[in-house]
Amino acid sequence: MHHAPARTLTQGDQAVYTALFGARFAPQCSAEFARKLGFATAPLDDLLVFHTIFGKTVPEVSLNAIANLGYADCRFLAPVFPGDTLSARTEVLGARENTNRESGIVYVRSTGTNQHGAPVLTFVRWVMVRKRASENEVAGPQVPTLPKAVAPGALNIFPPKAFDTQNRNQSGGPRFFDDFRQGERIDHADGVTVEESEHMMATRLYHNTARVHFNAHTERQGRFGRRIVYGGHVMSVARALSFNGLENAYFIAGINAGRHIAPCFAGDTIYAWSEIVDKAHGTKDWGLLRLRTLAAKDRSCADFPDKSADGTADPSIILELDYWVLIPRV
Amino acid sequence: MHHAPARTLTQGDQAVYTALFGARFAPQCSAEFARKLGFATAPLDDLLVFHTIFGKTVPEVSLNAIANLGYADCRFLAPVFPGDTLSARTEVLGARENTNRESGIVYVRSTGTNQHGAPVLTFVRWVMVRKRASENEVAGPQVPTLPKAVAPGALNIFPPKAFDTQNRNQSGGPRFFDDFRQGERIDHADGVTVEESEHMMATRLYHNTARVHFNAHTERQGRFGRRIVYGGHVMSVARALSFNGLENAYFIAGINAGRHIAPCFAGDTIYAWSEIVDKAHGTKDWGLLRLRTLAAKDRSCADFPDKSADGTADPSIILELDYWVLIPRV
Amino acid sequence: MHHAPARTLTQGDQAVYTALFGARFAPQCSAEFARKLGFATAPLDDLLVFHTIFGKTVPEVSLNAIANLGYADCRFLAPVFPGDTLSARTEVLGARENTNRESGIVYVRSTGTNQHGAPVLTFVRWVMVRKRASENEVAGPQVPTLPKAVAPGALNIFPPKAFDTQNRNQSGGPRFFDDFRQGERIDHADGVTVEESEHMMATRLYHNTARVHFNAHTERQGRFGRRIVYGGHVMSVARALSFNGLENAYFIAGINAGRHIAPCFAGDTIYAWSEIVDKAHGTKDWGLLRLRTLAAKDRSCADFPDKSADGTADPSIILELDYWVLIPRV
């Protein structure tokens, strides 16, 4: 499946994204800082790229899906700059029928490429969809084998230059790769309230047309009685909040897994915290931190709300995201 | 009347417009696609240009108008690109007094030009305004003769190149000029809820300062007890929705007539449908579809709500727009 | 204190700012007009620059301040253009303890520089902060001597060229420096209602992370039971409104003093009026008007609400701003 039309992302899109989320990571905010890493100018936010590719796939993949169940093997393959034009295509990896025979789960891999045909992002997701007719025969379940986490060696370290230690005080935070320890937990401190117009503007920016986000008239009769915030909005809020404590985690290198544990609605205030799940050496200059970031609503994350022993999540938790970030080692 | 100051529209303005309306027509979204049509880069949305020129005329034409009654003979004369600076001027075409002698209708033609002095847009509108004093003498009515519709031959076909059939799958939809038949009706499917901050941001982007859109304090005592959404906002929502079914209707070539049948308020959910009123050959490569698009609020358009035999509109209908779109023939 | 990371401001940021405030001053809106003043392109809005530098200082200066008490000696030193990268640094000028010994007032000077190291803005502000411990010894009060107003000779007149009188009708208003008289009062006429998403988008655009603006969950238990609009938002609304009557006041040259007299909340409708406090010759081509602009909420400013004889402000007044604007003499 080729998802048309393509989308040229500009400085304007980045500015709207900044106004909506307030991300402050230095390479995306400062063209001067980006140039010190060897980029021609400031690259776009990784999640703006992710949401744009994801949004392109919605009409053909998930417009009428019952649920968006998970992500795996998401890798950011090349930086995207203002002026780049992104296209998306998707291949079906497999499917299995639910026991009710009325719905099933479909596994797809989507890939985004730039105007030069170079891939910039790839990820697998699986969605629950209705079958055309319950009596239809379906071939036996074909569930693809997916990595529980992206192996560090499969991640792309794309800053052309090493981080210059003379820039240590240019990024807003003092802690680099060697300063973090596995198992450490970080409260991202701030809470941000989401508004209807904000999540709709963001979601439209990505050309994501899923109806539950935009139509108060039908959602009044829907499952929750109101519009549902695009799950990716919570990811972007949590990523922006994570600057508090992870100021030097400049890039998302890959996403291992993601779960939207509960829906988010306008009026909810989002908080987040992260655990350093793993550390891996990328190159001699760059390290990789594997983060597990949890976002909660209407509840401070100062005490790190989490799953209990039986796997039940704290009722305030709305997102669990497992991903790799790229951070200078010095 | 010259309307100052001029306004330079940028990629940033286009990005804000995209976030507010989510239009997905390929030439405006993808610089690569635009280049295949012979443009240097992606042109700005036609209605962003329309609203900008319209907005410029508000202080001198309609700031204190009682009502904005209609449009005619609107033609898009040249594409507008990021970085272009638009100026607007208006000439009065005629006027006639109402029988109450306290108000009258004024007919004006407004024209937008770019920084090279080339006209990019022209349109006639008529507004009801108060007279300075009811006892003032007014010359006999001078009502200009206006076309009921712009003749296809008067429309400008401005893509420099023909549409390349190799790009058929690059635009998001399979149907081109020859695939539509006169009389056909198309439901644009989605519904979008409008928020106060969205319509105000859009209307400010156009420098439109009409007070009824911005001031909740005075509008509480006004006709409707609340702010009224700029009528052009509904036009942009309907145009963006019309991508569902009219994916290849890349450009608005002209507007024959437009009526804001009922006001729109924040919280309303807008749906739209279109009828193919006429078809005309533009060139051997490009065709023109004359569309009649109706926007309704808080009501799906799946059953095409319309006027009844006596001309009364369905009470949900808020906009009727009669316009020409440019679409490849292949 | 160096405030990292730096921030590259683009045409996109200006577009978001325009959508949020609708400022219409000609040099910032029209690249053509700006070129006639000798600029390479349209400079960014002065207050966008101010808020960006201010926002950068928040984490280290005022994130947890009890109150932001005042501004002095603010001077705009060079124009800022799309693509420029702004950095901010702050030095502490002095401090004095409050009589309760639990808090005190700290005086700081913040300076913004561009990517060439050239200063673009400098200002002093003072904030009330809690002491680490009330029993801590503090050196005797060190209160810096601050000018009550910036001397006109200390202001930078930065348009490279004189205003060309042929452009008199290009800016949207007929009155220039010589047309204003000291003591004159101008009602800025329009009222604009502020929404939660608007003030949050603006404040995030500036990377200002002060919690009271974003977190409805904690502010429900706060002083006012809801989020507080960033005081600078009211400054930008008032400046945009002041186009009505001060169309040729193209640049803010300096800010003498500013007081946020009462908080602003979403839903408030802001009006403004200005008094011409002083006039000064800048060059033979450019003059300086010293303005005192008052913003009021939910109250028209047609009758110029002000302080009473005993210094008590009208209860509707939320901002008093004393500043110099640059205006052509012709």
Tab-separated table of N, CA, C and O in Angstrom, chain A residues 211-287:
chain	number	residue	atom	x	y	z
A	211	ARG	N	-11.598	9.575	12.875
A	211	ARG	CA	-12.753	10.410	13.212
A	211	ARG	C	-12.944	10.684	14.694
A	211	ARG	O	-13.491	11.717	15.063
A	212	VAL	N	-12.536	9.744	15.525
A	212	VAL	CA	-12.777	9.901	16.974
A	212	VAL	C	-12.088	11.134	17.562
A	212	VAL	O	-12.448	11.569	18.646
A	213	HIS	N	-11.112	11.692	16.832
A	213	HIS	CA	-10.393	12.846	17.372
A	213	HIS	C	-11.082	14.179	17.069
A	213	HIS	O	-10.799	15.187	17.710
A	214	PHE	N	-11.958	14.194	16.060
A	214	PHE	CA	-12.413	15.476	15.511
A	214	PHE	C	-13.898	15.744	15.634
A	214	PHE	O	-14.326	16.887	15.470
A	215	ASN	N	-14.695	14.717	15.881
A	215	ASN	CA	-16.131	14.878	15.714
A	215	ASN	C	-16.875	14.748	17.037
A	215	ASN	O	-17.219	13.654	17.489
A	216	ALA	N	-17.123	15.892	17.675
A	216	ALA	CA	-17.832	15.890	18.966
A	216	ALA	C	-19.274	15.419	18.789
A	216	ALA	O	-19.858	14.838	19.705
A	217	HIS	N	-19.825	15.662	17.596
A	217	HIS	CA	-21.232	15.334	17.346
A	217	HIS	C	-21.470	13.828	17.402
A	217	HIS	O	-22.386	13.354	18.082
A	218	THR	N	-20.626	13.057	16.731
A	218	THR	CA	-20.821	11.599	16.788
A	218	THR	C	-20.212	11.011	18.065
A	218	THR	O	-20.750	10.052	18.605
A	219	GLU	N	-19.125	11.573	18.547
A	219	GLU	CA	-18.488	11.000	19.745
A	219	GLU	C	-19.347	11.173	20.994
A	219	GLU	O	-19.180	10.437	21.956
A	220	ARG	N	-20.265	12.136	20.961
A	220	ARG	CA	-21.200	12.249	22.075
A	220	ARG	C	-21.965	10.927	22.277
A	220	ARG	O	-22.302	10.574	23.394
A	221	GLN	N	-22.201	10.238	21.152
A	221	GLN	CA	-22.874	8.925	21.233
A	221	GLN	C	-21.859	7.777	21.252
A	221	GLN	O	-22.251	6.614	21.190
A	222	GLY	N	-20.575	8.108	21.283
A	222	GLY	CA	-19.549	7.078	21.183
A	222	GLY	C	-19.228	6.446	22.533
A	222	GLY	O	-19.883	6.709	23.541
A	223	ARG	N	-18.166	5.652	22.521
A	223	ARG	CA	-17.778	4.897	23.711
A	223	ARG	C	-17.586	5.760	24.952
A	223	ARG	O	-17.892	5.363	26.061
A	224	PHE	N	-17.024	6.967	24.754
A	224	PHE	CA	-16.627	7.783	25.905
A	224	PHE	C	-17.429	9.072	26.016
A	224	PHE	O	-17.221	9.865	26.914
A	225	GLY	N	-18.321	9.284	25.070
A	225	GLY	CA	-19.157	10.476	25.129
A	225	GLY	C	-18.458	11.750	24.704
A	225	GLY	O	-19.017	12.840	24.796
A	226	ARG	N	-17.227	11.626	24.195
A	226	ARG	CA	-16.480	12.809	23.762
A	226	ARG	C	-15.308	12.399	22.881
A	226	ARG	O	-14.982	11.218	22.784
A	227	ARG	N	-14.687	13.407	22.286
A	227	ARG	CA	-13.542	13.154	21.423
A	227	ARG	C	-12.389	12.527	22.220
A	227	ARG	O	-12.147	12.897	23.371
A	228	ILE	N	-11.672	11.619	21.571
A	228	ILE	CA	-10.506	10.974	22.168
A	228	ILE	C	-9.258	11.634	21.597
A	228	ILE	O	-9.160	11.832	20.389
A	229	VAL	N	-8.311	11.962	22.457
A	229	VAL	CA	-7.052	12.550	21.998
A	229	VAL	C	-6.224	11.464	21.309
A	229	VAL	O	-6.102	10.342	21.825
A	230	TYR	N	-5.677	11.786	20.142
A	230	TYR	CA	-4.766	10.884	19.422
A	230	TYR	C	-3.679	10.416	20.392
A	230	TYR	O	-3.029	11.231	21.057
A	231	GLY	N	-3.474	9.105	20.469
A	231	GLY	CA	-2.484	8.553	21.398
A	231	GLY	C	-1.099	9.146	21.206
A	231	GLY	O	-0.348	9.335	22.164
A	232	GLY	N	-0.758	9.460	19.976
A	232	GLY	CA	0.550	10.039	19.702
A	232	GLY	C	0.727	11.419	20.326
A	232	GLY	O	1.857	11.875	20.545
A	233	HIS	N	-0.389	12.081	20.600
A	233	HIS	CA	-0.307	13.384	21.270
A	233	HIS	C	0.307	13.220	22.662
A	233	HIS	O	1.147	14.025	23.082
A	234	VAL	N	-0.102	12.167	23.334
A	234	VAL	CA	0.431	11.905	24.679
A	234	VAL	C	1.922	11.576	24.589
A	234	VAL	O	2.715	12.009	25.432
A	235	MET	N	2.315	10.836	23.540
A	235	MET	CA	3.739	10.550	23.341
A	235	MET	C	4.532	11.852	23.204
A	235	MET	O	5.600	11.999	23.807
A	236	SER	N	4.006	12.795	22.427
A	236	SER	CA	4.732	14.053	22.217
A	236	SER	C	4.777	14.895	23.483
A	236	SER	O	5.786	15.546	23.768
A	237	VAL	N	3.686	14.898	24.242
A	237	VAL	CA	3.703	15.642	25.514
A	237	VAL	C	4.740	15.029	26.442
A	237	VAL	O	5.559	15.740	27.055
A	238	ALA	N	4.740	13.702	26.544
A	238	ALA	CA	5.672	13.029	27.455
A	238	ALA	C	7.116	13.263	27.021
A	238	ALA	O	7.996	13.521	27.846
A	239	ARG	N	7.370	13.194	25.720
A	239	ARG	CA	8.721	13.434	25.211
A	239	ARG	C	9.155	14.871	25.540
A	239	ARG	O	10.289	15.094	25.960
A	240	ALA	N	8.266	15.836	25.355
A	240	ALA	CA	8.626	17.228	25.652
A	240	ALA	C	8.891	17.392	27.146
A	240	ALA	O	9.859	18.045	27.553
A	241	LEU	N	8.064	16.782	27.990
A	241	LEU	CA	8.271	16.882	29.440
A	241	LEU	C	9.601	16.241	29.846
A	241	LEU	O	10.248	16.687	30.800
A	242	SER	N	10.012	15.195	29.118
A	242	SER	CA	11.198	14.445	29.520
A	242	SER	C	12.477	15.263	29.391
A	242	SER	O	13.539	14.833	29.840
A	243	PHE	N	12.380	16.436	28.768
A	243	PHE	CA	13.532	17.354	28.771
A	243	PHE	C	13.974	17.635	30.201
A	243	PHE	O	15.166	17.808	30.465
A	244	ASN	N	13.013	17.674	31.113
A	244	ASN	CA	13.342	17.868	32.529
A	244	ASN	C	13.999	16.609	33.079
A	244	ASN	O	13.342	15.692	33.542
A	245	GLY	N	15.301	16.542	33.000
A	245	GLY	CA	16.042	15.396	33.506
A	245	GLY	C	16.788	14.646	32.419
A	245	GLY	O	17.770	13.960	32.689
A	246	LEU	N	16.333	14.798	31.183
A	246	LEU	CA	16.983	14.089	30.054
A	246	LEU	C	17.325	15.092	28.957
A	246	LEU	O	17.133	14.829	27.759
A	247	GLU	N	17.861	16.227	29.366
A	247	GLU	CA	18.072	17.337	28.439
A	247	GLU	C	18.968	16.973	27.261
A	247	GLU	O	18.879	17.575	26.194
A	248	ASN	N	19.851	16.002	27.465
A	248	ASN	CA	20.783	15.662	26.394
A	248	ASN	C	20.383	14.434	25.578
A	248	ASN	O	21.158	13.978	24.733
A	249	ALA	N	19.191	13.937	25.820
A	249	ALA	CA	18.673	12.804	25.026
A	249	ALA	C	18.111	13.356	23.723
A	249	ALA	O	16.910	13.407	23.498
A	250	TYR	N	19.021	13.753	22.814
A	250	TYR	CA	18.667	14.606	21.679
A	250	TYR	C	17.748	13.963	20.660
A	250	TYR	O	16.973	14.636	19.998
A	251	PHE	N	17.924	12.655	20.455
A	251	PHE	CA	17.183	11.999	19.379
A	251	PHE	C	16.536	10.719	19.883
A	251	PHE	O	17.104	10.028	20.731
A	252	ILE	N	15.376	10.407	19.334
A	252	ILE	CA	14.802	9.087	19.531
A	252	ILE	C	15.374	8.204	18.427
A	252	ILE	O	15.215	8.501	17.232
A	253	ALA	N	16.063	7.158	18.820
A	253	ALA	CA	16.702	6.290	17.823
A	253	ALA	C	15.765	5.174	17.389
A	253	ALA	O	15.800	4.731	16.243
A	254	GLY	N	14.916	4.718	18.301
A	254	GLY	CA	13.981	3.645	17.969
A	254	GLY	C	12.946	3.488	19.055
A	254	GLY	O	13.148	3.950	20.183
A	255	ILE	N	11.830	2.876	18.705
A	255	ILE	CA	10.778	2.602	19.687
A	255	ILE	C	10.603	1.089	19.754
A	255	ILE	O	10.366	0.434	18.727
A	256	ASN	N	10.759	0.544	20.940
A	256	ASN	CA	10.662	-0.910	21.115
A	256	ASN	C	9.215	-1.371	21.238
A	256	ASN	O	8.836	-2.403	20.707
A	257	ALA	N	8.443	-0.595	21.964
A	257	ALA	CA	7.055	-0.973	22.213
A	257	ALA	C	6.320	0.239	22.755
A	257	ALA	O	6.928	1.134	23.352
A	258	GLY	N	5.039	0.270	22.530
A	258	GLY	CA	4.226	1.371	23.048
A	258	GLY	C	2.827	0.889	23.301
A	258	GLY	O	2.279	0.124	22.500
A	259	ARG	N	2.272	1.310	24.407
A	259	ARG	CA	0.889	0.932	24.712
A	259	ARG	C	0.127	2.147	25.211
A	259	ARG	O	0.577	2.840	26.124
A	260	HIS	N	-1.027	2.391	24.585
A	260	HIS	CA	-1.926	3.433	25.071
A	260	HIS	C	-2.850	2.749	26.073
A	260	HIS	O	-3.848	2.143	25.714
A	261	ILE	N	-2.504	2.847	27.341
A	261	ILE	CA	-3.161	2.046	28.384
A	261	ILE	C	-4.573	2.547	28.666
A	261	ILE	O	-5.476	1.773	28.960
A	262	ALA	N	-4.762	3.846	28.566
A	262	ALA	CA	-6.103	4.405	28.779
A	262	ALA	C	-6.235	5.629	27.895
A	262	ALA	O	-5.229	6.239	27.523
A	263	PRO	N	-7.452	5.992	27.533
A	263	PRO	CA	-7.608	7.141	26.638
A	263	PRO	C	-7.327	8.457	27.364
A	263	PRO	O	-7.437	8.549	28.578
A	264	CYS	N	-6.958	9.457	26.570
A	264	CYS	CA	-6.744	10.813	27.072
A	264	CYS	C	-7.829	11.700	26.473
A	264	CYS	O	-8.204	11.524	25.306
A	265	PHE	N	-8.340	12.618	27.279
A	265	PHE	CA	-9.378	13.542	26.823
A	265	PHE	C	-8.917	14.976	27.072
A	265	PHE	O	-8.091	15.232	27.949
A	266	ALA	N	-9.495	15.901	26.327
A	266	ALA	CA	-9.226	17.316	26.587
A	266	ALA	C	-9.586	17.614	28.033
A	266	ALA	O	-10.593	17.114	28.552
A	267	GLY	N	-8.759	18.404	28.673
A	267	GLY	CA	-8.958	18.726	30.081
A	267	GLY	C	-8.060	17.910	30.992
A	267	GLY	O	-7.811	18.305	32.130
A	268	ASP	N	-7.561	16.787	30.487
A	268	ASP	CA	-6.626	15.978	31.281
A	268	ASP	C	-5.289	16.693	31.382
A	268	ASP	O	-4.817	17.290	30.416
A	269	THR	N	-4.661	16.575	32.527
A	269	THR	CA	-3.316	17.107	32.714
A	269	THR	C	-2.337	15.939	32.718
A	269	THR	O	-2.485	14.994	33.493
A	270	ILE	N	-1.351	16.003	31.829
A	270	ILE	CA	-0.420	14.900	31.625
A	270	ILE	C	0.899	15.154	32.361
A	270	ILE	O	1.478	16.236	32.248
A	271	TYR	N	1.328	14.151	33.095
A	271	TYR	CA	2.641	14.123	33.749
A	271	TYR	C	3.394	12.907	33.207
A	271	TYR	O	2.773	11.999	32.655
A	272	ALA	N	4.693	12.863	33.446
A	272	ALA	CA	5.457	11.709	32.961
A	272	ALA	C	6.688	11.462	33.819
A	272	ALA	O	7.216	12.374	34.467
A	273	TRP	N	7.121	10.218	33.836
A	273	TRP	CA	8.407	9.857	34.440
A	273	TRP	C	9.045	8.772	33.588
A	273	TRP	O	8.378	8.130	32.781
A	274	SER	N	10.356	8.609	33.760
A	274	SER	CA	11.079	7.612	32.959
A	274	SER	C	11.987	6.771	33.836
A	274	SER	O	12.531	7.247	34.837
A	275	GLU	N	12.158	5.540	33.398
A	275	GLU	CA	13.132	4.641	34.010
A	275	GLU	C	14.205	4.334	32.965
A	275	GLU	O	13.892	4.131	31.789
A	276	ILE	N	15.467	4.325	33.410
A	276	ILE	CA	16.547	3.914	32.510
A	276	ILE	C	16.581	2.383	32.550
A	276	ILE	O	17.074	1.783	33.510
A	277	VAL	N	16.066	1.760	31.511
A	277	VAL	CA	15.932	0.299	31.480
A	277	VAL	C	17.244	-0.357	31.080
A	277	VAL	O	17.603	-1.435	31.547
A	278	ASP	N	17.987	0.308	30.207
A	278	ASP	CA	19.213	-0.293	29.690
A	278	ASP	C	20.118	0.812	29.158
A	278	ASP	O	19.649	1.927	28.874
A	279	LYS	N	21.375	0.482	29.033
A	279	LYS	CA	22.340	1.385	28.420
A	279	LYS	C	23.139	0.602	27.378
A	279	LYS	O	23.473	-0.556	27.610
A	280	ALA	N	23.426	1.222	26.264
A	280	ALA	CA	24.213	0.530	25.234
A	280	ALA	C	25.140	1.538	24.578
A	280	ALA	O	24.793	2.702	24.404
A	281	HIS	N	26.347	1.064	24.240
A	281	HIS	CA	27.275	1.937	23.537
A	281	HIS	C	26.896	1.977	22.069
A	281	HIS	O	26.729	0.936	21.443
A	282	GLY	N	26.726	3.182	21.545
A	282	GLY	CA	26.423	3.321	20.122
A	282	GLY	C	27.726	3.406	19.352
A	282	GLY	O	28.063	2.530	18.555
A	283	THR	N	28.472	4.466	19.625
A	283	THR	CA	29.809	4.642	19.060
A	283	THR	C	30.679	5.103	20.225
A	283	THR	O	30.198	5.224	21.354
A	284	LYS	N	31.911	5.442	19.928
A	284	LYS	CA	32.732	5.912	21.047
A	284	LYS	C	32.240	7.272	21.561
A	284	LYS	O	32.520	7.652	22.690
A	285	ASP	N	31.497	7.988	20.737
A	285	ASP	CA	31.041	9.326	21.122
A	285	ASP	C	29.591	9.372	21.585
A	285	ASP	O	29.195	10.295	22.288
A	286	TRP	N	28.807	8.419	21.132
A	286	TRP	CA	27.376	8.454	21.412
A	286	TRP	C	26.935	7.187	22.131
A	286	TRP	O	27.332	6.084	21.771
A	287	GLY	N	26.083	7.362	23.138
A	287	GLY	CA	25.500	6.224	23.833
A	287	GLY	C	24.007	6.163	23.601
A	287	GLY	O	23.386	7.118	23.121
